[in-house]
Short mmCIF file of C-alpha atoms in Angstrom, two decimals:
data_model
loop_
_atom_site.label_atom_id
_atom_site.label_comp_id
_atom_site.label_asym_id
_atom_site.label_seq_id
_atom_site.Cartn_x
_atom_site.Cartn_y
_atom_site.Cartn_z
CA UNK V 1416 71.35 112.94 87.06
CA UNK V 1417 70.75 112.31 90.78
CA UNK V 1418 73.46 114.08 92.73
CA UNK V 1419 75.52 112.19 95.30
CA UNK V 1420 75.52 113.24 98.91
CA UNK V 1421 78.09 115.78 100.03
CA UNK V 1422 80.31 113.05 101.50
CA UNK V 1423 82.56 111.65 98.75
CA UNK V 1424 81.67 108.18 97.51
CA UNK V 1425 84.13 106.74 95.00
CA UNK V 1426 83.38 103.97 92.53
CA UNK V 1427 86.17 101.73 91.31
CA UNK V 1428 85.29 100.04 88.04
CA UNK V 1429 87.30 96.84 87.67
CA UNK V 1430 88.28 94.32 90.34
CA UNK V 1431 91.72 93.36 89.07
CA UNK V 1432 94.85 94.01 91.08
CA UNK V 1433 94.85 97.72 90.22
CA UNK V 1434 91.22 98.18 91.18
CA UNK V 1435 91.60 96.23 94.41
CA UNK V 1436 94.70 98.26 95.35
CA UNK V 1437 92.85 101.51 94.65
CA UNK V 1438 89.75 100.51 96.61
CA UNK V 1439 91.80 99.25 99.56
CA UNK V 1440 93.88 102.45 99.71
CA UNK V 1441 90.76 104.64 99.68
CA UNK V 1442 88.92 102.53 102.24
CA UNK V 1443 91.89 102.59 104.61
CA UNK V 1444 91.94 106.39 104.24
CA UNK V 1445 88.32 106.54 105.40
CA UNK V 1446 86.78 107.18 101.98
CA UNK V 1447 83.49 105.49 101.12
CA UNK V 1448 84.09 103.10 98.19
CA UNK V 1449 82.17 100.71 95.95
CA UNK V 1450 84.18 98.25 93.88
CA UNK V 1451 82.36 97.00 90.77
CA UNK V 1452 83.64 93.88 89.01
CA UNK V 1453 82.03 92.47 85.87
CA UNK V 1454 82.92 88.83 86.52
CA UNK V 1455 82.20 86.57 89.47
CA UNK V 1456 85.88 86.45 90.45
CA UNK V 1457 88.26 89.18 91.56
CA UNK V 1458 91.74 89.41 90.10
CA UNK V 1459 91.25 90.36 86.47
CA UNK V 1460 94.10 88.95 84.39
CA UNK V 1461 95.63 87.37 87.53
CA UNK V 1462 92.85 85.33 89.09
CA UNK V 1463 91.84 81.86 90.21
CA UNK V 1464 90.21 79.41 87.81
CA UNK V 1465 88.17 76.47 89.09
CA UNK V 1466 88.14 73.54 86.65
CA UNK V 1467 86.66 70.11 87.35
CA UNK V 1468 87.46 70.33 91.04
CA UNK V 1469 90.96 71.72 90.48
CA UNK V 1470 92.11 75.13 91.65
CA UNK V 1471 94.23 76.69 88.92
CA UNK V 1472 95.19 80.22 87.88
CA UNK V 1473 94.57 81.90 84.55
CA UNK V 1474 98.34 82.39 84.32
CA UNK V 1475 101.45 81.66 86.33
CA UNK V 1476 102.99 84.77 87.90
CA UNK V 1477 106.38 85.42 89.48
CA UNK V 1478 107.00 88.47 91.64
CA UNK V 1479 110.43 90.03 92.04
CA UNK V 1480 111.81 91.10 95.38
CA UNK V 1481 111.96 94.60 93.87
CA UNK V 1482 108.17 94.75 93.58
CA UNK V 1483 107.85 96.79 96.75
CA UNK V 1484 104.31 98.10 96.35
CA UNK V 1485 102.78 94.69 95.70
CA UNK V 1486 104.68 93.08 98.55
CA UNK V 1487 103.70 95.88 100.93
CA UNK V 1488 100.02 95.44 100.11
CA UNK V 1489 100.18 91.68 100.58
CA UNK V 1490 102.03 92.04 103.88
CA UNK V 1491 99.52 94.64 105.12
CA UNK V 1492 96.83 92.03 104.68
CA UNK V 1493 98.93 89.48 106.60
CA UNK V 1494 99.11 87.28 103.54
CA UNK V 1495 102.91 87.19 103.21
CA UNK V 1496 102.82 83.48 103.98
CA UNK V 1497 101.25 83.17 100.54
CA UNK V 1498 104.61 83.90 98.92
CA UNK V 1499 107.68 81.69 98.68
CA UNK V 1500 110.89 83.71 98.46
CA UNK V 1501 113.78 82.12 96.56
CA UNK V 1502 117.20 83.54 95.64
CA UNK V 1503 117.41 84.03 91.90
CA UNK V 1504 118.12 80.74 90.17
CA UNK V 1505 117.61 80.05 86.47
CA UNK V 1506 118.13 76.43 85.51
CA UNK V 1507 117.72 74.91 82.09
CA UNK V 1508 118.44 71.19 82.36
CA UNK V 1509 121.69 70.13 80.66
CA UNK V 1510 122.17 73.52 78.95
CA UNK V 1511 122.45 76.38 81.44
CA UNK V 1512 122.21 77.36 85.09
CA UNK V 1513 122.63 80.67 86.89
CA UNK V 1514 122.59 81.06 90.68
CA UNK V 1515 123.10 84.43 92.35
CA UNK V 1516 124.84 84.20 95.75
CA UNK V 1517 123.98 86.40 98.72
CA UNK V 1518 126.46 89.18 97.93
CA UNK V 1519 125.78 92.93 97.80
CA UNK V 1520 124.14 94.02 94.55
CA UNK V 1521 125.24 94.05 91.79
CA UNK V 1522 128.12 91.78 92.82
CA UNK V 1523 125.66 88.91 93.26
CA UNK V 1524 124.68 89.17 89.58
CA UNK V 1525 128.27 89.44 88.40
CA UNK V 1526 129.28 86.47 90.55
CA UNK V 1527 126.31 84.50 89.26
CA UNK V 1528 127.22 85.23 85.66
CA UNK V 1529 130.88 84.35 86.15
CA UNK V 1530 129.88 81.08 87.81
CA UNK V 1531 127.13 80.19 85.34
CA UNK V 1532 127.14 76.68 83.92
CA UNK V 1533 126.84 76.27 80.17
CA UNK V 1534 128.86 79.35 79.21
CA UNK V 1535 132.53 79.60 78.33
CA UNK V 1536 134.74 82.26 79.86
CA UNK V 1537 134.42 84.61 76.93
CA UNK V 1538 130.64 84.48 77.19
CA UNK V 1539 130.71 84.90 80.98
CA UNK V 1540 132.92 87.99 80.77
CA UNK V 1541 130.79 89.44 77.97
CA UNK V 1542 127.66 88.94 80.05
CA UNK V 1543 129.20 90.47 83.20
CA UNK V 1544 130.53 93.51 81.34
CA UNK V 1545 127.28 94.09 79.53
CA UNK V 1546 125.21 93.74 82.70
CA UNK V 1547 127.47 96.19 84.54
CA UNK V 1548 127.22 98.74 81.73
CA UNK V 1549 123.43 98.32 81.66
CA UNK V 1550 123.23 99.02 85.38
CA UNK V 1551 125.65 101.94 85.46
CA UNK V 1552 125.78 103.29 81.92
CA UNK V 1553 123.92 106.07 80.15
CA UNK V 1554 120.17 106.09 79.68
CA UNK V 1555 118.87 103.77 76.98
CA UNK V 1556 117.07 105.36 74.01
CA UNK V 1557 113.32 104.90 74.02
CA UNK V 1558 113.52 104.02 70.33
CA UNK V 1559 115.63 100.86 70.78
CA UNK V 1560 114.37 97.29 70.83
CA UNK V 1561 115.83 94.61 73.10
CA UNK V 1562 117.29 92.95 70.01
CA UNK V 1563 119.18 96.14 69.24
CA UNK V 1564 120.24 96.53 72.85
CA UNK V 1565 121.71 93.02 72.96
CA UNK V 1566 123.11 92.88 69.42
CA UNK V 1567 126.73 92.79 70.63
CA UNK V 1568 126.15 89.94 73.07
CA UNK V 1569 127.15 86.39 72.04
CA UNK V 1570 124.26 84.55 70.39
CA UNK V 1571 124.30 81.86 73.09
CA UNK V 1572 123.81 84.46 75.83
CA UNK V 1573 120.86 85.97 74.03
CA UNK V 1574 119.32 82.55 73.43
CA UNK V 1575 119.80 81.25 76.98
CA UNK V 1576 119.51 84.37 79.13
CA UNK V 1577 118.73 87.87 77.90
CA UNK V 1578 115.98 87.10 75.41
CA UNK V 1579 114.13 84.60 77.65
CA UNK V 1580 114.26 87.21 80.43
CA UNK V 1581 112.84 89.79 78.05
CA UNK V 1582 109.97 87.53 77.00
CA UNK V 1583 109.08 86.56 80.56
CA UNK V 1584 109.36 90.11 81.97
CA UNK V 1585 107.81 92.12 79.12
CA UNK V 1586 105.69 89.42 77.44
CA UNK V 1587 106.93 90.84 74.15
CA UNK V 1588 109.40 89.31 71.65
CA UNK V 1589 112.88 90.88 71.80
CA UNK V 1590 112.55 91.99 68.18
CA UNK V 1591 109.84 94.47 69.18
CA UNK V 1592 110.26 94.84 72.98
CA UNK V 1593 111.29 98.16 74.52
CA UNK V 1594 114.96 98.25 75.48
CA UNK V 1595 114.32 101.04 77.98
CA UNK V 1596 111.65 99.12 79.88
CA UNK V 1597 113.78 95.97 79.84
CA UNK V 1598 116.63 97.97 81.34
CA UNK V 1599 114.27 99.31 84.00
CA UNK V 1600 113.44 95.75 85.05
CA UNK V 1601 117.11 94.70 85.12
CA UNK V 1602 118.07 97.78 87.14
CA UNK V 1603 115.25 97.22 89.62
CA UNK V 1604 116.21 93.59 90.12
CA UNK V 1605 119.99 93.97 90.25
CA UNK V 1606 120.76 97.63 90.97
CA UNK V 1607 119.45 97.89 94.53
CA UNK V 1608 119.52 95.38 97.38
CA UNK V 1609 120.53 91.83 96.60
CA UNK V 1610 117.12 90.50 97.65
CA UNK V 1611 115.46 92.65 94.98
CA UNK V 1612 116.32 89.91 92.48
CA UNK V 1613 114.66 87.21 94.58
CA UNK V 1614 111.88 85.25 92.93
CA UNK V 1615 108.63 85.16 94.89
CA UNK V 1616 106.32 82.34 93.92
CA UNK V 1617 102.68 82.40 95.00
CA UNK V 1618 101.72 79.59 97.37
CA UNK V 1619 98.03 80.39 97.01
CA UNK V 1620 95.82 80.93 94.01
CA UNK V 1621 96.13 84.47 92.64
CA UNK V 1622 92.74 85.64 93.86
CA UNK V 1623 93.45 84.41 97.40
CA UNK V 1624 96.89 86.02 97.37
CA UNK V 1625 95.65 89.63 97.26
CA UNK V 1626 92.24 90.47 95.71
CA UNK V 1627 90.15 88.35 98.10
CA UNK V 1628 91.86 89.57 101.31
CA UNK V 1629 91.67 93.12 99.96
CA UNK V 1630 87.93 92.74 99.38
CA UNK V 1631 87.46 91.40 102.90
CA UNK V 1632 89.33 94.37 104.34
CA UNK V 1633 87.33 96.83 102.21
CA UNK V 1634 84.07 95.30 103.45
CA UNK V 1635 85.29 95.39 107.06
CA UNK V 1636 85.92 99.12 106.65
CA UNK V 1637 82.39 99.71 105.41
CA UNK V 1638 83.03 99.58 101.67
CA UNK V 1639 81.09 97.56 99.13
CA UNK V 1640 82.40 94.93 96.70
CA UNK V 1641 79.94 93.98 93.97
CA UNK V 1642 80.67 91.04 91.70
CA UNK V 1643 78.84 90.31 88.43
CA UNK V 1644 78.29 94.06 88.13
CA UNK V 1645 79.33 95.07 84.63
CA UNK V 1646 79.36 98.81 83.99
CA UNK V 1647 78.11 99.33 80.44
CA UNK V 1648 78.20 103.11 80.22
CA UNK V 1649 79.42 106.20 82.03
CA UNK V 1650 78.01 109.73 82.14
CA UNK V 1651 80.09 112.54 83.62
CA UNK V 1652 79.14 116.00 84.75
CA UNK V 1653 81.02 118.63 86.70
CA UNK V 1654 79.64 117.44 90.03
CA UNK V 1655 78.85 113.71 89.70
CA UNK V 1656 79.54 110.50 87.80
CA UNK V 1657 76.75 108.11 86.77
CA UNK V 1658 77.50 104.46 86.03
CA UNK V 1659 75.00 102.34 84.15
CA UNK V 1660 74.80 98.61 84.85
CA UNK V 1661 72.33 96.11 83.45
CA UNK V 1662 69.88 96.67 86.31
CA UNK V 1663 70.42 100.20 87.59
CA UNK V 1664 72.15 103.55 87.39
CA UNK V 1665 74.51 104.38 90.23
CA UNK V 1666 75.72 107.89 91.03
CA UNK V 1667 79.06 108.64 92.69
CA UNK V 1668 81.14 111.67 93.48
CA UNK V 1669 84.24 110.26 91.72
CA UNK V 1670 85.28 107.18 89.77
CA UNK V 1671 88.49 105.27 89.19
CA UNK V 1672 88.44 103.40 85.90
CA UNK V 1673 90.54 100.30 86.57
CA UNK V 1674 89.55 98.30 83.51
CA UNK V 1675 92.05 96.77 81.09
CA UNK V 1676 93.19 99.19 78.36
CA UNK V 1677 91.32 97.31 75.62
CA UNK V 1678 88.07 98.05 77.48
CA UNK V 1679 88.77 101.69 78.31
CA UNK V 1680 87.34 103.20 75.12
CA UNK V 1681 83.94 101.58 75.68
CA UNK V 1682 83.49 103.56 78.89
CA UNK V 1683 85.57 106.66 78.22
CA UNK V 1684 84.53 107.49 74.66
CA UNK V 1685 81.59 109.77 75.69
CA UNK V 1686 83.84 111.87 77.96
CA UNK V 1687 85.84 114.54 76.07
CA UNK V 1688 88.35 114.88 78.91
CA UNK V 1689 89.39 111.23 78.48
CA UNK V 1690 90.12 111.34 74.76
CA UNK V 1691 93.89 111.68 75.21
CA UNK V 1692 93.96 108.41 77.12
CA UNK V 1693 91.57 106.73 74.69
CA UNK V 1694 93.68 107.80 71.71
CA UNK V 1695 96.81 106.38 73.38
CA UNK V 1696 95.41 102.94 74.17
CA UNK V 1697 93.52 102.55 70.88
CA UNK V 1698 96.87 102.01 69.16
CA UNK V 1699 97.99 99.25 71.54
CA UNK V 1700 98.75 95.76 70.37
CA UNK V 1701 98.38 92.81 72.72
CA UNK V 1702 100.29 89.65 73.58
CA UNK V 1703 98.94 86.32 74.79
CA UNK V 1704 100.18 84.13 77.63
CA UNK V 1705 99.35 80.44 77.49
CA UNK V 1706 99.54 78.04 80.43
CA UNK V 1707 99.33 74.26 80.10
CA UNK V 1708 98.47 72.51 83.36
CA UNK V 1709 99.58 68.89 83.17
CA UNK V 1710 98.89 66.38 85.95
CA UNK V 1711 101.42 63.58 86.39
CA UNK V 1712 101.70 60.99 89.14
CA UNK V 1713 101.52 62.76 92.54
CA UNK V 1714 104.88 61.24 93.45
CA UNK V 1715 106.66 63.15 90.67
CA UNK V 1716 108.42 66.43 91.40
CA UNK V 1717 110.98 68.60 89.68
CA UNK V 1718 114.42 69.17 91.18
CA UNK V 1719 113.53 72.88 91.48
CA UNK V 1720 110.24 74.79 91.91
CA UNK V 1721 110.69 76.07 88.37
CA UNK V 1722 112.88 75.25 85.40
CA UNK V 1723 113.66 77.11 82.20
CA UNK V 1724 112.88 75.35 78.93
CA UNK V 1725 114.65 75.75 75.59
CA UNK V 1726 113.74 75.52 71.93
CA UNK V 1727 110.00 75.36 72.11
CA UNK V 1728 106.78 77.19 72.83
CA UNK V 1729 107.21 77.24 76.65
CA UNK V 1730 109.86 79.26 78.46
CA UNK V 1731 109.29 77.89 81.96
CA UNK V 1732 107.70 74.99 83.81
CA UNK V 1733 106.52 75.35 87.42
CA UNK V 1734 106.03 72.58 89.96
CA UNK V 1735 102.72 73.35 91.67
CA UNK V 1736 103.29 70.42 93.98
CA UNK V 1737 106.08 72.38 95.64
CA UNK V 1738 104.42 75.79 95.58
CA UNK V 1739 100.68 75.06 95.87
CA UNK V 1740 100.56 71.60 97.48
CA UNK V 1741 99.19 70.11 94.26
CA UNK V 1742 101.47 67.05 93.91
CA UNK V 1743 102.47 66.10 90.39
CA UNK V 1744 100.86 69.16 88.78
CA UNK V 1745 103.13 71.12 86.44
CA UNK V 1746 102.36 74.44 84.74
CA UNK V 1747 104.07 75.06 81.39
CA UNK V 1748 104.09 78.76 80.51
CA UNK V 1749 104.43 80.22 77.02
CA UNK V 1750 104.73 84.01 77.01
CA UNK V 1751 104.45 86.19 73.90
CA UNK V 1752 102.27 83.35 72.64
CA UNK V 1753 100.51 84.96 69.69
CA UNK V 1754 101.19 82.18 67.16
CA UNK V 1755 101.09 78.93 69.09
CA UNK V 1756 100.74 75.76 67.01
CA UNK V 1757 97.73 73.53 67.64
CA UNK V 1758 99.95 70.91 69.29
CA UNK V 1759 101.76 73.37 71.54
CA UNK V 1760 101.00 71.41 74.71
CA UNK V 1761 102.57 68.29 73.19
CA UNK V 1762 105.62 70.34 72.25
CA UNK V 1763 105.87 71.91 75.70
CA UNK V 1764 105.82 68.48 77.32
CA UNK V 1765 108.47 67.31 74.85
CA UNK V 1766 110.71 70.19 75.98
CA UNK V 1767 110.74 68.73 79.49
CA UNK V 1768 111.01 65.10 78.38
CA UNK V 1769 114.29 65.78 76.58
CA UNK V 1770 115.93 65.69 80.00
CA UNK V 1771 113.30 64.57 82.53
CA UNK V 1772 110.73 61.77 82.36
CA UNK V 1773 107.68 62.79 84.41
CA UNK V 1774 105.76 59.63 83.52
CA UNK V 1775 102.31 59.32 81.96
CA UNK V 1776 99.84 62.20 81.83
CA UNK V 1777 96.65 61.89 83.89
CA UNK V 1778 94.96 65.04 82.60
CA UNK V 1779 95.84 68.41 81.16
CA UNK V 1780 94.17 71.77 80.71
CA UNK V 1781 95.20 74.77 78.59
CA UNK V 1782 94.35 78.33 79.61
CA UNK V 1783 95.17 81.04 77.07
CA UNK V 1784 94.79 84.72 77.93
CA UNK V 1785 94.71 86.15 74.41
CA UNK V 1786 95.16 89.75 75.59
CA UNK V 1787 97.17 89.08 78.73
CA UNK V 1788 99.27 92.25 78.36
CA UNK V 1789 99.79 95.11 75.98
CA UNK V 1790 102.80 94.75 73.71
CA UNK V 1791 105.61 96.63 75.47
CA UNK V 1792 107.15 98.27 72.42
CA UNK V 1793 109.55 101.25 72.19
CA UNK V 1794 108.11 104.75 72.65
CA UNK V 1795 104.75 103.43 73.84
CA UNK V 1796 102.38 106.18 74.98
CA UNK V 1797 101.11 105.43 78.46
CA UNK V 1798 98.51 107.81 79.95
CA UNK V 1799 98.79 109.31 83.42
CA UNK V 1800 96.50 108.38 86.31
CA UNK V 1801 95.13 111.92 86.46
CA UNK V 1802 92.81 112.93 83.64
CA UNK V 1803 91.43 116.28 82.53
CA UNK V 1804 88.17 115.49 84.29
CA UNK V 1805 88.53 116.28 88.01
CA UNK V 1806 86.27 113.39 89.05
CA UNK V 1807 87.72 110.61 86.89
CA UNK V 1808 91.06 108.87 87.46
CA UNK V 1809 92.64 105.94 85.63
CA UNK V 1810 94.33 102.88 87.13
CA UNK V 1811 95.96 99.89 85.49
CA UNK V 1812 99.24 98.34 84.48
CA UNK V 1813 99.17 100.37 81.25
CA UNK V 1814 99.33 103.79 82.91
CA UNK V 1815 102.58 105.75 83.03
CA UNK V 1816 105.24 103.94 85.02
CA UNK V 1817 108.64 102.30 85.09
CA UNK V 1818 107.70 98.67 84.56
CA UNK V 1819 105.87 96.72 81.85
CA UNK V 1820 102.47 95.09 82.39
CA UNK V 1821 103.20 93.40 85.72
CA UNK V 1822 101.39 93.02 89.03
CA UNK V 1823 103.69 95.71 90.38
CA UNK V 1824 102.61 98.15 87.67
CA UNK V 1825 98.98 97.36 88.45
CA UNK V 1826 99.18 97.79 92.22
CA UNK V 1827 101.38 100.89 91.98
CA UNK V 1828 98.94 102.49 89.58
CA UNK V 1829 96.02 101.56 91.82
CA UNK V 1830 97.60 103.14 94.88
CA UNK V 1831 98.61 106.25 92.94
CA UNK V 1832 95.12 106.68 91.52
CA UNK V 1833 93.66 106.51 95.02
CA UNK V 1834 96.20 108.98 96.37
CA UNK V 1835 95.36 111.35 93.51
CA UNK V 1836 91.77 111.44 94.68
CA UNK V 1837 92.61 111.60 98.38
CA UNK V 1838 94.59 114.79 97.73
CA UNK V 1839 91.51 116.53 96.34
CA UNK V 1840 88.73 115.12 98.53
#
């Protein structure tokens, strides 16, 4: 193996949000970096998709105001204008609406629940009491599912509020979703400042929101970003790491593996020090997220930037005319979408048409990420960033952390992986 020069040169394998966050953090600390991405587009499971002249995303993402690491990175790159901050509002036409006023947390949540439309007073009080106990009560067992956590809540509350929130936040059905992680999300959103529960909608495509500006900054600092550079194998010694691509072998002082967990074993299997992490992720199950982009007349718009949908495959519909300046384009999102029927796009449209007539369809496009996230189940083993090999670090939304598979988990892990190396370089 050709040895690297004495000056550290770190490879980051994977150009998703975790890999971009790691590479940016290292480059800004003065460390020489090379970011290797297998595809032609940065962003991983949150990236732009170009289709027949239309700029879409491979999934529709919402950020919470509590996602401090992600927001800090975006603001550092002067891309904050790419986000649209909205006070929390969940509206399901004719059935339910929840608006949280600008009161100190958690009073804003309690006031929102007590003023919610579509609930009777018994249900409102039950929701407020349960939310307060979740925020201030004892720790939740890591063995509980969200179904078990919410079993004493009225069925209507679970159907309209708690279970849809679980599916959208954890991308896992409440029957199998981790109650502890769900509580972590609720506490982050409603247990701190009142703006932590704000919804932040991207105004740009997901690659332009963070990965592309991060890559530009990395290059400006002397780093390298290489697209269409799939790493097929890894060889590790005590003093160097070799990465094999289709055309060449590259040697680095250290490497951050920022690939999705389902791809980790392919690279890490030959390295004994990574077997603990490999054994953990090998047992993971995965959940799909499906997005149906439907183009209506450009003059059509929803009353809100997003609406909740009931009794069907989709949980939410987003108005990209309002957020992305794509008039008449709606995005129907079905999370935890493992068993979608063949006519799911028809059914998603029918969910909206029960209350709103958007007019005739001009075109539509389905994008299904079959392994969008790992299934966030109770007692899930999540490996640490640091491994037993001193020159190899892990990054990704699956590594040990508070949140489920979110952009915040990805960026936090990326920054932490970089800091782990900076401490030893």
